[in-house]
Amino acid sequence: MKGFRKTVCMLLFGLVGLGVAGATVSDVTARQRYPWNGKIDIDYTVTGTDTADTALAVSLTDHDTGKVYSLTENGRHQFTWSRSGLVASNVTAMVSLVSYNIPTEGLYCVIDLSEGPNAIQWPVSYLSAVPWNGWTDEYTTTKLVLRRIPAGTFIMGFDQTNETHRVTLTKPFYMGVFEVTQKQWELVMNSWPRNIFPSLYWGLGDTHPSYGVSYDDIRGGALGAKWPASTAVDASSFLGKLRAKTGLDFDLPTEAQWEYACRARTTTKYYWGDSIWGAKDYAWYDRNSYSKTHPVGTKKPNACGLYDMAGNVWEWCRDWSGVWNWGGVWSENTGADPVGAASGSYRVLRGGSWDDYADYCASSYRNDDYPAQRYGCIGFRLVMDLPD
């Protein structure tokens, strides 16, 4: 998969009109706008001009294709003036951005929550690879990181020979590299639901997973309860706040997305193999957890680089649990992009937890609970759906 290519900008500027010969253009940055559709946001500084009767023109050239983009085609352009009283239409400068490579999609999406719940927006950026020094604590506290999962087909459920339960996910999506942590919850929500706080009893710390949060706390109990009829979430919910301050379509994973990402192309019982004995290296469960949560990312990841897909805390999925059939197979989750049952009383939980046998960490194991339920062994991770 292609990652971001380094941006190299060269400035050539020509100025017309009285009094503009000494104008300069500096601090140019250009970034392709999500979802990498050719729209470019350009920021730069113009200094040394006080003309009041000429116009501004900007163009961008992609040196790989030779295509020239103009401001009128390519969205927002922002101006930072060094003099007071000037507006965009008062200055003439022709800026040519040469040798600028339009970024391709990033393997990782990163949301910066460091300004906390009072931020006007939370910046979003993309990485083409894991940072050279690994996923440091900032990525489990003040930043959320998600990995791009490619579209594909797999057999859902434990019977990996049953072709009638083949599922196709037609679009790529981003999946949380880690379970959402206690610090990340606080930076988004600023409080815990109904005075239920993490405790030493079940594991306390910035990098421990969030728990004691319900499906309704995450998506909302009004609009958020209408999935799959609607993708909407309540504005006051975790997802409502995250969507509002990033402009991106975050959600809980569908059950099909969850199992597909968990398996990471494997067909074995667990994502590390068929043997239960490997569980201690990949999961926090009843035999090694000391009856509490542990900091995320401290066990080995699956083949997609996702941590704690087995154990630590159960993870809410978007779907109603639907009809349970023998073998962990259910009629609602087959075909293309399944969304689960149309209605129900329980929402799906996946992945096992610190309080369960290792068998519950199997890639196909299903659990469920009331959407308003809160336990010390239930948390969640995020997905970001890509637009059509």
Tab-separated table of N, CA, C and O in Angstrom, residues 12-16 20 25 57 92-96:
chain	number	residue	atom	x	y	z
A	12	LEU	N	7.801	30.040	-6.712
A	12	LEU	CA	8.081	30.993	-7.766
A	12	LEU	C	6.923	31.963	-7.752
A	12	LEU	O	5.775	31.552	-7.856
A	13	PHE	N	7.173	33.250	-7.600
A	13	PHE	CA	6.045	34.164	-7.533
A	13	PHE	C	6.276	35.371	-8.422
A	13	PHE	O	7.380	35.862	-8.572
A	14	GLY	N	5.183	35.809	-9.058
A	14	GLY	CA	5.229	37.014	-9.861
A	14	GLY	C	4.159	37.947	-9.345
A	14	GLY	O	3.082	37.505	-8.972
A	15	LEU	N	4.416	39.231	-9.306
A	15	LEU	CA	3.489	40.176	-8.710
A	15	LEU	C	3.180	41.288	-9.705
A	15	LEU	O	4.079	41.784	-10.392
A	16	VAL	N	1.906	41.668	-9.784
A	16	VAL	CA	1.502	42.741	-10.676
A	16	VAL	C	0.753	43.799	-9.900
A	16	VAL	O	0.208	43.544	-8.838
A	20	VAL	N	3.752	46.447	-5.369
A	20	VAL	CA	3.831	45.069	-4.910
A	20	VAL	C	5.159	44.406	-5.250
A	20	VAL	O	5.337	43.225	-5.018
A	25	VAL	N	6.341	35.590	-0.672
A	25	VAL	CA	5.463	34.506	-0.235
A	25	VAL	C	6.315	33.488	0.512
A	25	VAL	O	7.377	33.094	0.042
A	57	ALA	N	-3.915	35.024	-7.338
A	57	ALA	CA	-4.083	33.779	-8.095
A	57	ALA	C	-3.071	32.756	-7.606
A	57	ALA	O	-1.924	33.084	-7.335
A	92	THR	N	-2.062	40.990	-4.812
A	92	THR	CA	-1.796	40.185	-5.999
A	92	THR	C	-0.511	39.402	-5.782
A	92	THR	O	0.513	39.958	-5.445
A	93	ALA	N	-0.587	38.075	-5.973
A	93	ALA	CA	0.612	37.234	-5.947
A	93	ALA	C	0.300	35.987	-6.744
A	93	ALA	O	-0.759	35.396	-6.552
A	94	MET	N	1.159	35.607	-7.635
A	94	MET	CA	0.967	34.346	-8.345
A	94	MET	C	1.977	33.360	-7.795
A	94	MET	O	3.177	33.588	-7.881
A	95	VAL	N	1.488	32.289	-7.203
A	95	VAL	CA	2.338	31.316	-6.538
A	95	VAL	C	2.271	30.010	-7.309
A	95	VAL	O	1.187	29.508	-7.587
A	96	SER	N	3.390	29.470	-7.681
A	96	SER	CA	3.425	28.179	-8.340
A	96	SER	C	4.107	27.190	-7.405
A	96	SER	O	5.255	27.374	-7.027
